[in-house]
Coordinates of C-alpha atoms in Angstrom, one line a residue:
Chain A
M1404 CA -39.8 24.0 -70.5
S1405 CA -41.2 22.3 -67.4
S1406 CA -43.7 22.8 -64.7
T1407 CA -40.9 23.2 -62.2
E1408 CA -40.6 27.0 -62.3
K1409 CA -44.0 27.8 -60.9
T1410 CA -42.3 29.6 -58.1
T1411 CA -41.0 32.2 -60.6
L1412 CA -44.4 33.1 -62.0
A1413 CA -45.2 35.5 -59.2
D1414 CA -42.2 37.6 -60.3
N1415 CA -43.5 38.0 -63.8
P1416 CA -46.0 40.7 -64.7
A1417 CA -46.7 39.3 -68.1
L1418 CA -48.4 35.9 -67.5
T1419 CA -51.9 36.5 -68.8
R1420 CA -53.3 37.2 -72.2
S1421 CA -54.7 40.6 -71.2
H1422 CA -51.1 41.9 -71.0
Y1423 CA -50.7 41.7 -74.7
K1424 CA -52.1 43.8 -77.6
H1425 CA -51.6 41.6 -80.7
F1426 CA -51.7 37.9 -81.2
L1427 CA -50.6 35.5 -83.9
K1428 CA -51.4 31.8 -84.2
I1429 CA -48.3 29.7 -84.7
P1430 CA -48.7 25.9 -85.1
T1431 CA -45.8 23.8 -83.9
R1432 CA -43.9 21.6 -86.4
W1433 CA -42.7 18.0 -86.1
M1434 CA -39.1 19.0 -86.0
D1435 CA -39.7 21.5 -83.2
N1436 CA -39.8 18.6 -80.7
D1437 CA -36.5 17.7 -79.2
V1438 CA -35.3 14.3 -77.8
Y1439 CA -37.3 15.0 -74.6
G1440 CA -40.6 15.2 -76.5
H1441 CA -41.0 19.0 -76.0
V1442 CA -40.5 21.9 -78.3
N1443 CA -36.8 22.8 -78.0
N1444 CA -36.1 26.0 -76.1
V1445 CA -34.5 27.6 -79.2
V1446 CA -37.7 27.4 -81.1
Y1447 CA -39.5 29.6 -78.7
Y1448 CA -37.4 32.5 -80.0
S1449 CA -38.5 31.6 -83.5
F1450 CA -42.1 32.2 -82.3
F1451 CA -40.9 35.5 -80.9
D1452 CA -39.4 36.9 -84.1
T1453 CA -42.2 35.5 -86.2
V1454 CA -44.9 37.4 -84.4
I1455 CA -42.8 40.5 -84.4
N1456 CA -41.7 40.5 -88.0
D1457 CA -45.2 39.4 -89.2
Y1458 CA -46.6 42.5 -87.5
L1459 CA -43.8 44.8 -88.7
I1460 CA -44.3 43.7 -92.3
K1461 CA -48.1 43.6 -92.4
Q1462 CA -48.9 46.6 -90.1
G1463 CA -45.7 48.6 -90.3
G1464 CA -44.8 48.2 -94.0
L1465 CA -41.4 46.8 -93.3
D1466 CA -39.8 45.7 -96.6
I1467 CA -37.4 42.9 -95.7
H1468 CA -36.2 42.4 -99.2
N1469 CA -35.4 45.9 -100.5
G1470 CA -36.1 48.3 -97.6
A1471 CA -33.7 51.1 -96.6
V1472 CA -34.2 50.1 -92.9
V1473 CA -34.0 46.7 -91.2
G1474 CA -34.4 45.6 -87.7
Y1475 CA -31.6 43.9 -85.8
A1476 CA -32.0 41.9 -82.7
V1477 CA -29.8 43.2 -79.9
E1478 CA -31.1 41.5 -76.8
T1479 CA -33.6 38.7 -76.2
T1480 CA -34.7 36.7 -73.2
C1481 CA -37.2 33.9 -72.4
K1482 CA -38.5 32.3 -69.2
F1483 CA -40.0 28.8 -69.8
H1484 CA -42.9 28.1 -67.6
Q1485 CA -44.6 25.2 -69.3
S1486 CA -43.5 22.9 -72.1
L1487 CA -45.0 23.1 -75.6
R1488 CA -45.5 20.1 -77.9
F1489 CA -46.1 19.1 -81.5
P1490 CA -48.9 19.0 -82.6
E1491 CA -50.2 22.1 -80.9
V1492 CA -51.2 25.7 -81.9
I1493 CA -49.5 28.5 -80.0
D1494 CA -51.0 32.0 -79.5
A1495 CA -48.0 34.3 -79.6
G1496 CA -48.9 37.6 -77.8
M1497 CA -47.0 40.8 -78.3
R1498 CA -46.9 44.3 -76.8
V1499 CA -44.5 47.2 -76.9
A1500 CA -42.9 48.0 -73.6
H1501 CA -40.6 50.8 -74.7
L1502 CA -40.5 52.7 -77.9
G1503 CA -37.3 54.7 -78.6
N1504 CA -36.1 56.7 -81.5
S1505 CA -34.3 53.8 -83.3
S1506 CA -35.1 50.9 -80.9
V1507 CA -38.1 49.1 -79.5
K1508 CA -38.5 46.6 -76.7
Y1509 CA -41.3 44.1 -77.2
E1510 CA -42.7 41.8 -74.6
I1511 CA -43.9 38.4 -75.8
G1512 CA -46.0 35.8 -74.2
L1513 CA -46.7 32.3 -75.6
F1514 CA -50.0 30.7 -74.7
K1515 CA -51.4 27.3 -75.4
E1516 CA -54.8 27.5 -77.1
G1517 CA -57.5 27.8 -74.5
S1518 CA -55.1 28.7 -71.7
D1519 CA -54.8 32.1 -70.1
Q1520 CA -51.5 31.3 -68.4
A1521 CA -48.4 32.0 -70.4
A1522 CA -46.2 28.9 -71.2
A1523 CA -43.3 31.3 -71.8
T1524 CA -42.6 35.0 -71.4
G1525 CA -39.8 37.1 -72.6
H1526 CA -38.7 40.2 -74.4
F1527 CA -36.9 41.1 -77.6
V1528 CA -35.1 44.4 -78.4
H1529 CA -34.9 45.6 -82.0
V1530 CA -32.6 48.4 -83.3
F1531 CA -33.5 49.7 -86.7
V1532 CA -30.5 50.3 -88.8
D1533 CA -29.7 51.7 -92.3
S1534 CA -29.5 48.5 -94.4
S1535 CA -26.4 49.7 -96.3
T1536 CA -24.4 51.2 -93.4
D1537 CA -25.7 49.1 -90.4
K1538 CA -25.9 52.4 -88.4
P1539 CA -28.9 53.0 -86.2
V1540 CA -31.5 55.3 -87.7
S1541 CA -34.9 56.7 -86.6
M1542 CA -37.5 54.2 -87.4
P1543 CA -39.8 54.9 -90.3
A1544 CA -43.1 56.7 -89.5
T1545 CA -45.2 53.7 -90.6
I1546 CA -43.4 51.4 -88.3
R1547 CA -43.5 53.9 -85.4
S1548 CA -47.2 54.3 -85.8
A1549 CA -47.8 50.5 -85.9
L1550 CA -45.7 50.0 -82.8
S1551 CA -47.4 52.8 -80.9
A1552 CA -50.7 51.0 -81.3
L1553 CA -49.2 48.1 -79.2
Q1554 CA -48.3 50.3 -76.2
G1555 CA -50.5 50.5 -73.1
S1556 CA -52.2 47.6 -71.4
A1557 CA -55.7 47.0 -72.6
A1558 CA -55.8 43.8 -74.7
Q1559 CA -56.9 43.9 -78.3
A1560 CA -59.7 41.4 -79.1
L1561 CA -58.1 38.1 -80.2
Chain B
M644 CA -26.7 41.0 -84.6
S645 CA -25.1 44.3 -85.5
S646 CA -22.2 46.5 -84.5
T647 CA -24.6 49.0 -83.2
E648 CA -24.6 47.9 -79.5
K649 CA -21.0 48.7 -78.8
T650 CA -22.3 51.0 -76.0
T651 CA -23.6 48.1 -74.1
L652 CA -20.4 46.2 -74.1
A653 CA -19.0 48.0 -71.1
D654 CA -21.9 46.7 -69.0
N655 CA -21.0 43.1 -69.7
P656 CA -18.3 41.3 -67.7
A657 CA -18.2 38.3 -70.1
L658 CA -16.8 39.7 -73.3
T659 CA -13.4 38.0 -73.6
R660 CA -12.3 34.4 -73.9
S661 CA -10.6 34.3 -70.6
H662 CA -13.9 34.5 -68.8
Y663 CA -14.8 31.0 -70.1
K664 CA -13.6 27.6 -69.0
H665 CA -14.6 25.3 -71.9
F666 CA -14.9 25.8 -75.7
L667 CA -16.5 24.0 -78.5
K668 CA -16.1 24.8 -82.2
I669 CA -19.5 25.1 -84.0
P670 CA -19.4 25.8 -87.8
T671 CA -22.4 27.8 -89.1
R672 CA -24.7 26.2 -91.7
W673 CA -26.2 27.7 -94.9
M674 CA -29.7 27.9 -93.5
D675 CA -28.5 29.7 -90.3
N676 CA -28.3 32.9 -92.5
D677 CA -31.5 34.9 -92.6
V678 CA -32.8 37.3 -95.2
Y679 CA -30.4 40.0 -93.9
G680 CA -27.4 37.8 -94.6
H681 CA -26.6 37.2 -90.9
V682 CA -27.0 34.2 -88.7
N683 CA -30.6 34.5 -87.3
N684 CA -30.8 35.5 -83.7
V685 CA -32.6 32.2 -82.9
V686 CA -29.7 30.1 -84.0
Y687 CA -27.4 31.7 -81.3
Y688 CA -29.4 29.8 -78.7
S689 CA -28.8 26.6 -80.6
F690 CA -25.1 27.2 -80.2
F691 CA -25.8 27.8 -76.5
D692 CA -27.6 24.5 -75.9
T693 CA -25.2 22.6 -78.2
V694 CA -22.0 23.5 -76.2
I695 CA -23.9 22.8 -72.9
N696 CA -25.4 19.5 -73.9
D697 CA -22.2 18.3 -75.6
Y698 CA -20.3 18.9 -72.4
L699 CA -23.0 17.3 -70.1
I700 CA -23.0 14.2 -72.3
K701 CA -19.3 13.8 -72.8
Q702 CA -18.0 15.0 -69.5
G703 CA -21.0 14.6 -67.2
G704 CA -22.3 11.3 -68.5
L705 CA -25.8 12.7 -69.2
D706 CA -27.8 9.9 -71.0
I707 CA -30.3 11.9 -73.1
H708 CA -32.0 8.7 -74.4
N709 CA -32.6 6.6 -71.3
G710 CA -31.4 8.6 -68.4
A711 CA -33.4 9.0 -65.2
V712 CA -32.5 12.7 -65.1
V713 CA -32.8 15.3 -67.8
G714 CA -32.1 19.0 -68.0
Y715 CA -34.9 21.5 -68.8
A716 CA -34.2 25.0 -69.9
V717 CA -35.9 27.5 -67.5
E718 CA -34.4 30.8 -68.6
T719 CA -32.1 31.9 -71.3
T720 CA -30.9 35.3 -72.5
C721 CA -28.6 36.6 -75.2
K722 CA -27.0 40.0 -76.0
F723 CA -26.0 40.3 -79.7
H724 CA -22.8 42.4 -80.1
Q725 CA -21.7 41.5 -83.6
S726 CA -23.3 39.5 -86.5
L727 CA -22.2 36.0 -87.4
R728 CA -22.3 34.6 -90.9
F729 CA -22.1 31.5 -93.0
P730 CA -19.5 30.2 -93.7
E731 CA -17.7 30.7 -90.4
V732 CA -16.6 28.7 -87.4
I733 CA -17.8 29.8 -84.0
D734 CA -16.0 29.2 -80.7
A735 CA -18.7 28.7 -78.1
G736 CA -17.3 29.4 -74.6
M737 CA -19.0 28.2 -71.4
R738 CA -18.6 28.6 -67.7
V739 CA -20.7 27.8 -64.6
A740 CA -21.8 31.0 -62.8
H741 CA -24.0 29.3 -60.2
L742 CA -24.3 25.6 -59.2
G743 CA -27.3 24.8 -57.1
N744 CA -28.7 21.5 -55.9
S745 CA -31.0 20.8 -58.9
S746 CA -30.1 23.8 -61.1
V747 CA -27.2 25.4 -62.8
K748 CA -26.6 28.7 -64.5
Y749 CA -24.2 28.8 -67.3
E750 CA -22.6 31.8 -68.9
I751 CA -22.0 31.5 -72.6
G752 CA -19.9 33.6 -75.0
L753 CA -19.7 33.2 -78.8
F754 CA -16.5 34.2 -80.5
K755 CA -15.4 34.4 -84.1
E756 CA -12.3 32.4 -84.8
G757 CA -9.3 34.6 -84.1
S758 CA -11.3 37.3 -82.2
D759 CA -11.0 37.8 -78.4
Q760 CA -14.2 40.0 -78.3
A761 CA -17.5 38.1 -77.9
A762 CA -19.9 38.4 -80.8
A763 CA -22.7 37.4 -78.3
T764 CA -23.0 36.8 -74.6
G765 CA -25.7 35.3 -72.5
H766 CA -26.8 32.8 -69.9
F767 CA -28.8 29.6 -69.8
V768 CA -30.4 28.1 -66.7
H769 CA -31.0 24.3 -66.5
V770 CA -33.1 22.5 -63.9
F771 CA -32.5 18.8 -63.6
V772 CA -35.7 16.8 -63.3
D773 CA -36.7 13.2 -62.9
S774 CA -37.5 12.1 -66.5
S775 CA -40.6 10.3 -65.5
T776 CA -42.2 12.8 -63.1
D777 CA -40.7 16.1 -64.3
K778 CA -40.0 17.0 -60.7
P779 CA -36.7 18.7 -59.8
V780 CA -34.1 16.4 -58.4
S781 CA -30.5 16.7 -57.1
M782 CA -28.2 16.5 -60.1
P783 CA -26.2 13.3 -60.5
A784 CA -22.7 13.3 -59.0
T785 CA -21.0 12.9 -62.4
I786 CA -22.8 15.9 -63.7
R787 CA -22.1 18.0 -60.6
S788 CA -18.4 17.1 -60.8
A789 CA -18.2 18.0 -64.4
L790 CA -19.9 21.3 -63.8
S791 CA -17.8 22.2 -60.8
A792 CA -14.8 22.1 -63.0
L793 CA -16.2 25.0 -65.0
Q794 CA -16.6 27.3 -62.0
G795 CA -14.0 30.0 -61.2
S796 CA -12.4 32.3 -63.6
A797 CA -9.1 31.0 -65.0
A798 CA -9.6 30.0 -68.6
Q799 CA -8.9 26.4 -69.7
A800 CA -6.5 26.2 -72.7
L801 CA -8.5 26.2 -75.9
Chain C
M619 CA -33.0 7.1 -90.4
S620 CA -32.8 3.5 -89.4
S621 CA -30.9 0.3 -90.0
T622 CA -33.9 -1.2 -91.7
E623 CA -33.2 -0.2 -95.3
K624 CA -30.1 -2.3 -95.7
T625 CA -31.8 -4.0 -98.6
T626 CA -31.8 -0.9 -100.6
L627 CA -28.0 -0.3 -100.3
A628 CA -27.2 -2.6 -103.2
D629 CA -29.2 -0.4 -105.5
N630 CA -27.1 2.6 -104.6
P631 CA -23.8 3.3 -106.4
A632 CA -22.7 6.0 -104.0
L633 CA -22.3 4.3 -100.7
T634 CA -18.5 4.6 -100.0
R635 CA -16.2 7.6 -99.4
S636 CA -14.2 6.9 -102.6
H637 CA -17.2 8.0 -104.7
Y638 CA -16.9 11.6 -103.4
K639 CA -14.3 14.3 -104.3
H640 CA -14.7 16.8 -101.5
F641 CA -15.6 16.5 -97.8
L642 CA -16.7 18.9 -95.1
K643 CA -16.9 18.1 -91.4
I644 CA -20.3 19.1 -90.0
P645 CA -20.9 18.5 -86.2
T646 CA -24.5 17.8 -85.3
R647 CA -26.4 20.1 -82.9
W648 CA -28.6 19.4 -79.9
M649 CA -31.7 20.6 -81.7
D650 CA -31.0 18.3 -84.7
N651 CA -32.3 15.4 -82.6
D652 CA -36.0 14.7 -82.9
V653 CA -38.3 13.0 -80.5
Y654 CA -37.0 9.6 -81.5
G655 CA -33.5 10.5 -80.5
H656 CA -32.1 10.7 -84.0
V657 CA -31.2 13.6 -86.3
N658 CA -34.4 14.6 -88.0
N659 CA -34.7 13.7 -91.7
V660 CA -35.1 17.4 -92.6
V661 CA -31.6 18.2 -91.1
Y662 CA -29.8 15.9 -93.6
Y663 CA -30.7 18.4 -96.3
S664 CA -29.2 21.2 -94.3
F665 CA -25.9 19.1 -94.4
F666 CA -26.4 18.9 -98.2
D667 CA -26.7 22.5 -98.8
T668 CA -24.0 23.4 -96.3
V669 CA -21.3 21.4 -97.9
I670 CA -22.4 22.6 -101.4
N671 CA -22.6 26.3 -100.6
D672 CA -19.4 26.2 -98.4
Y673 CA -17.6 24.9 -101.5
L674 CA -19.2 27.3 -103.9
I675 CA -18.3 30.3 -101.7
K676 CA -14.8 29.2 -100.8
Q677 CA -13.7 27.6 -104.1
G678 CA -16.1 29.1 -106.6
G679 CA -16.2 32.7 -105.4
L680 CA -20.0 32.7 -105.1
D681 CA -21.0 36.0 -103.4
I682 CA -24.2 35.2 -101.6
H683 CA -24.7 38.8 -100.4
N684 CA -24.2 40.9 -103.5
G685 CA -23.5 38.5 -106.4
A686 CA -25.2 38.9 -109.8
V687 CA -25.8 35.1 -109.9
V688 CA -27.3 32.9 -107.2
G689 CA -28.0 29.2 -107.1
Y690 CA -31.6 28.0 -106.6
A691 CA -32.4 24.4 -105.5
V692 CA -34.7 22.8 -108.1
E693 CA -34.7 19.1 -107.0
T694 CA -33.3 17.3 -104.0
T695 CA -33.5 13.7 -102.7
C696 CA -32.2 11.6 -99.9
K697 CA -32.1 8.0 -98.9
F698 CA -31.6 7.4 -95.2
H699 CA -29.5 4.3 -94.5
Q700 CA -28.5 4.7 -90.9
S701 CA -29.5 7.2 -88.2
L702 CA -27.3 10.1 -87.1
R703 CA -27.2 11.4 -83.6
F704 CA -26.1 14.3 -81.4
P705 CA -23.3 14.6 -80.4
E706 CA -21.5 13.3 -83.5
V707 CA -19.4 14.8 -86.4
I708 CA -20.6 14.0 -89.9
D709 CA -18.3 13.9 -93.0
A710 CA -20.3 15.3 -95.8
G711 CA -19.0 14.1 -99.2
M712 CA -19.8 15.8 -102.5
R713 CA -19.2 15.2 -106.2
V714 CA -20.5 16.6 -109.4
A715 CA -22.6 14.1 -111.4
H716 CA -23.6 16.4 -114.2
L717 CA -22.4 19.9 -115.1
G718 CA -24.7 21.8 -117.5
N719 CA -24.6 25.4 -118.8
S720 CA -26.8 26.9 -116.0
S721 CA -27.4 23.9 -113.8
V722 CA -25.4 21.3 -111.8
K723 CA -26.3 18.0 -110.2
Y724 CA -24.4 17.1 -107.1
E725 CA -24.2 13.8 -105.4
I726 CA -23.9 13.8 -101.7
G727 CA -23.0 11.2 -99.1
L728 CA -23.1 11.6 -95.3
F729 CA -20.7 9.5 -93.3
K730 CA -20.1 8.9 -89.6
E731 CA -16.5 9.6 -88.6
G732 CA -14.5 6.4 -89.1
S733 CA -17.2 4.7 -91.2
D734 CA -16.8 4.0 -94.9
Q735 CA -20.5 3.2 -95.4
A736 CA -22.8 6.2 -96.1
A737 CA -25.4 6.9 -93.5
A738 CA -27.3 8.8 -96.2
T739 CA -27.0 9.4 -99.9
G740 CA -28.8 11.8 -102.2
H741 CA -28.6 14.4 -104.9
F742 CA -29.2 18.1 -105.2
V743 CA -29.7 20.1 -108.4
H744 CA -28.9 23.8 -108.5
V745 CA -29.9 26.2 -111.3
F746 CA -27.9 29.4 -111.4
V747 CA -30.1 32.5 -112.0
D748 CA -29.6 36.2 -112.4
S749 CA -30.3 37.5 -108.9
S750 CA -32.4 40.4 -110.2
T751 CA -34.5 38.6 -112.9
D752 CA -34.6 35.0 -111.5
K753 CA -33.9 33.8 -115.1
P754 CA -31.3 31.0 -115.6
V755 CA -27.9 32.1 -116.7
S756 CA -24.6 30.5 -117.6
M757 CA -22.8 29.9 -114.5
P758 CA -19.7 32.1 -113.8
A759 CA -16.4 30.8 -115.0
T760 CA -15.0 30.6 -111.4
I761 CA -17.9 28.4 -110.3
R762 CA -17.7 26.2 -113.4
S763 CA -14.0 25.7 -112.8
A764 CA -14.5 24.8 -109.2
L765 CA -17.3 22.4 -110.0
S766 CA -15.4 20.7 -112.9
A767 CA -12.8 19.7 -110.3
L768 CA -15.4 17.6 -108.5
Q769 CA -16.3 15.5 -111.6
G770 CA -14.9 12.0 -112.2
S771 CA -14.5 9.3 -109.7
A772 CA -11.1 9.4 -107.9
A773 CA -11.5 10.6 -104.4
Q774 CA -9.7 13.6 -103.2
A775 CA -7.7 13.0 -100.0
L776 CA -9.8 13.9 -97.0
Chain D
M1274 CA -37.3 27.5 -105.5
S1275 CA -37.7 29.7 -108.5
S1276 CA -39.9 30.2 -111.5
T1277 CA -37.3 28.8 -113.7
E1278 CA -38.4 25.1 -113.6
K1279 CA -41.7 25.6 -115.4
T1280 CA -40.4 23.2 -118.1
T1281 CA -40.4 20.3 -115.6
L1282 CA -44.0 20.8 -114.5
A1283 CA -45.3 18.7 -117.4
D1284 CA -43.5 15.7 -116.1
N1285 CA -45.1 15.8 -112.8
P1286 CA -48.6 14.3 -112.2
A1287 CA -49.1 15.9 -108.8
L1288 CA -49.3 19.6 -109.6
T1289 CA -52.9 20.5 -108.6
R1290 CA -54.9 20.3 -105.4
S1291 CA -57.3 17.7 -106.6
H1292 CA -54.5 15.1 -106.5
Y1293 CA -54.4 15.3 -102.7
K1294 CA -56.7 13.9 -100.1
H1295 CA -55.8 15.8 -96.9
F1296 CA -54.6 19.4 -96.3
L1297 CA -52.9 21.2 -93.4
K1298 CA -52.3 24.9 -93.2
I1299 CA -48.7 25.7 -92.3
P1300 CA -47.7 29.3 -91.8
T1301 CA -44.1 30.1 -92.7
R1302 CA -41.8 31.6 -90.0
W1303 CA -39.3 34.4 -90.1
M1304 CA -36.3 32.1 -89.9
D1305 CA -37.5 30.0 -92.8
N1306 CA -36.3 32.7 -95.2
D1307 CA -32.7 32.3 -96.3
V1308 CA -30.3 34.9 -97.5
Y1309 CA -32.0 35.0 -100.9
G1310 CA -35.3 36.0 -99.4
H1311 CA -37.1 32.7 -100.0
V1312 CA -38.0 29.8 -97.8
N1313 CA -34.9 27.6 -97.6
N1314 CA -35.1 24.3 -99.5
V1315 CA -34.6 22.4 -96.3
V1316 CA -37.7 23.8 -94.7
Y1317 CA -40.0 22.3 -97.4
Y1318 CA -39.2 18.9 -95.9
S1319 CA -40.2 20.2 -92.5
F1320 CA -43.6 21.0 -94.1
F1321 CA -43.7 17.4 -95.5
D1322 CA -43.1 15.7 -92.2
T1323 CA -45.4 18.1 -90.3
V1324 CA -48.4 17.3 -92.4
I1325 CA -47.6 13.6 -92.3
N1326 CA -47.0 13.3 -88.6
D1327 CA -49.9 15.6 -87.7
Y1328 CA -52.2 13.2 -89.6
L1329 CA -50.7 10.1 -88.1
I1330 CA -51.1 11.4 -84.6
K1331 CA -54.6 12.9 -84.9
Q1332 CA -56.1 10.4 -87.3
G1333 CA -54.0 7.3 -86.9
G1334 CA -53.4 7.4 -83.1
L1335 CA -49.6 7.4 -83.4
D1336 CA -48.1 7.9 -79.9
I1337 CA -44.8 9.6 -80.6
H1338 CA -43.8 9.6 -76.9
N1339 CA -44.6 6.1 -75.7
G1340 CA -45.8 4.1 -78.7
A1341 CA -44.5 0.6 -79.5
V1342 CA -44.2 1.6 -83.1
V1343 CA -42.6 4.6 -84.7
G1344 CA -42.2 5.8 -88.3
Y1345 CA -38.7 6.3 -89.8
A1346 CA -38.1 8.2 -92.9
V1347 CA -36.3 6.1 -95.5
E1348 CA -36.5 8.2 -98.6
T1349 CA -37.7 11.7 -99.4
T1350 CA -37.6 13.9 -102.5
C1351 CA -38.8 17.3 -103.5
K1352 CA -39.1 19.3 -106.7
F1353 CA -39.2 23.0 -106.2
H1354 CA -41.4 24.8 -108.7
Q1355 CA -42.0 28.2 -107.2
S1356 CA -40.5 30.0 -104.2
L1357 CA -42.3 30.4 -100.9
R1358 CA -41.8 33.3 -98.6
F1359 CA -42.4 34.7 -95.1
P1360 CA -45.0 35.8 -94.3
E1361 CA -47.2 33.3 -96.1
V1362 CA -49.5 30.4 -95.3
I1363 CA -48.9 27.1 -97.1
D1364 CA -51.5 24.5 -97.8
A1365 CA -49.7 21.2 -97.5
G1366 CA -51.5 18.5 -99.4
M1367 CA -51.0 14.8 -98.8
R1368 CA -52.1 11.5 -100.3
V1369 CA -51.0 7.9 -100.0
A1370 CA -49.4 6.5 -103.2
H1371 CA -48.5 3.1 -101.9
L1372 CA -49.5 1.3 -98.7
G1373 CA -47.4 -1.7 -97.8
N1374 CA -47.3 -4.0 -94.8
S1375 CA -44.7 -2.0 -92.8
S1376 CA -44.1 1.0 -95.2
V1377 CA -46.1 3.8 -96.8
K1378 CA -45.2 6.1 -99.6
Y1379 CA -46.9 9.6 -99.3
E1380 CA -47.1 12.1 -102.1
I1381 CA -47.0 15.7 -100.9
G1382 CA -47.8 19.0 -102.7
L1383 CA -47.3 22.5 -101.2
F1384 CA -49.6 25.2 -102.4
K1385 CA -49.7 29.0 -101.8
E1386 CA -53.1 30.0 -100.5
G1387 CA -55.4 30.7 -103.4
S1388 CA -53.2 28.9 -105.9
D1389 CA -54.1 25.6 -107.5
Q1390 CA -50.6 25.0 -108.9
A1391 CA -48.1 23.3 -106.6
A1392 CA -45.1 25.4 -105.5
A1393 CA -43.4 22.1 -104.6
T1394 CA -44.1 18.4 -105.0
G1395 CA -42.4 15.4 -103.6
H1396 CA -42.7 12.1 -101.8
F1397 CA -41.8 10.7 -98.4
V1398 CA -41.5 7.0 -97.5
H1399 CA -42.0 5.9 -93.9
V1400 CA -41.1 2.4 -92.5
F1401 CA -42.8 1.6 -89.3
V1402 CA -40.5 -0.1 -86.8
D1403 CA -40.6 -1.5 -83.3
S1404 CA -39.5 1.4 -81.1
S1405 CA -37.3 -0.9 -79.0
T1406 CA -35.7 -3.0 -81.7
D1407 CA -35.8 -0.7 -84.7
K1408 CA -37.0 -3.7 -86.8
P1409 CA -39.8 -3.2 -89.3
V1410 CA -43.2 -4.3 -88.1
S1411 CA -46.7 -4.4 -89.6
M1412 CA -48.2 -1.0 -89.1
P1413 CA -50.9 -0.8 -86.4
A1414 CA -54.5 -1.2 -87.6
T1415 CA -55.5 2.4 -86.6
I1416 CA -52.7 3.8 -88.7
R1417 CA -53.4 1.5 -91.7
S1418 CA -57.1 2.6 -91.6
A1419 CA -56.2 6.3 -91.5
L1420 CA -53.7 5.9 -94.3
S1421 CA -56.2 3.8 -96.4
A1422 CA -58.5 6.8 -96.4
L1423 CA -55.9 8.8 -98.3
Q1424 CA -55.5 6.5 -101.2
G1425 CA -57.3 7.0 -104.5
S1426 CA -57.6 10.3 -106.3
A1427 CA -60.8 12.2 -105.4
A1428 CA -59.9 15.2 -103.3
Q1429 CA -61.3 15.6 -99.8
A1430 CA -62.9 18.9 -99.2
L1431 CA -60.4 21.4 -97.8

């Protein structure tokens, strides 16, 4: 959440928009700002699971209300390169780094509008489970197909 | 956020209460629950920065309103081993894994009341910066002293 | 959220702890603080629905996961008399002002620990509906009984 | 938050878009959904203070970081006519119902995209205070001018 981590940027392969395959615009909200005047670190993860679930619902047909399969977060991480603020619109970029049988690892980058350098980067691992038993299951074909489209490295037009 | 990651627990050295040196009780709230009936993954990080900042303010003398030094999150991560719910009280455990000149790496474990197995584990890295320039600075002596007390491995009595 | 509304306190019958029948302790969280260093106005309503639902679940047997009846908010209001902060523990007081067939009007007061003057007061109206049809239904007997106990004016011991 | 309050709509003068003078698009987020699959009642107020503060900053020149004057919420209310969901984009409408010397009362309506009937209506009262003393002050001329433009009843083009 500061400009102090510039030294870590070189270690991170996911710092530019071209790394991502799908983008969603997420405006910040008044209450996202914390006492230091920046978007609170916790809220970045809300941007992560918003771009992911928006895509799963709209492109993968995930039914969050009555579906037989739901996605559970099992591991998430975020590196904060630059602070975000309210008011501001964030471009949340997403790609699929690994697609397993029941799990998927997404890479996420958050960009300020007009900037090609990520303000934050991270990943998010979903395991798909049977909504009645909580046991891992193979992900539905519609979801697998939608996620497959986000593998590889060429960026989709914004 | 599910019981499906039991296989990952063996990789994680921070799964029991004895690993942590300081605990704070954090009750869940109604709105923490998401559509799947569990505490949303994002909220776990709110528990992380609540136990950390509560300690920095009360034990380290951090002045979040007018202090010359503030702590910025630069990297956080969480592994979700077990889902949390509302209503429930969480014991957030915290220890210091690395204490640098201007930065500190905390390890955090979240436990259900009465359970000795972490429902979630993760870490959080703070860099202390000058509140007017945003440049990293040596952390104040009161904060360093408070954080030093959370190093090592013997657990403080709850 | 400020001390500037003291003139409105005289209009408000619900300013002291003795007005309420049930209390729940709710600690503030780091991210509750907004850019002005106070708990954001939105978060007060989270304290409202937390004390209410905690009571409905524990005392009224409300099953939020699989119950045939759920409570929907239809109207809420809050007057902010004094700002809250992190870190701080709030005593959320609750009483039932009106108990209908399918609806209930709660009065809520939020108090700082050790203070007998409400930092915020408001009300919250729930309508109980059939969870499959969304149509109003008579509230279950266990809920009605639990809510009846919060009518009247003598305060329950904290 | 349900369709059960249709009977209350007749009492409410602020149910259509033409009542409002300024609109902001606010997409919902994954974590806005609560266990019942709707946007939690608390979050509606976040939409209220987001449209208000976005306008005050962009049109009124409010400086939330270093300004001499800040706006404190003193009273808010919301009637929930229809549930909102994720994913969905909300049109938050805003007008000024009363403009005092140091205070302003806003009326807010939340609309689903493509609908002319408000899903929620409410008001929000701000008092402007000196940021160092917390005492009410006359609002700055730039803010007064921006708010004056939202009085009256003819709707601004979206």
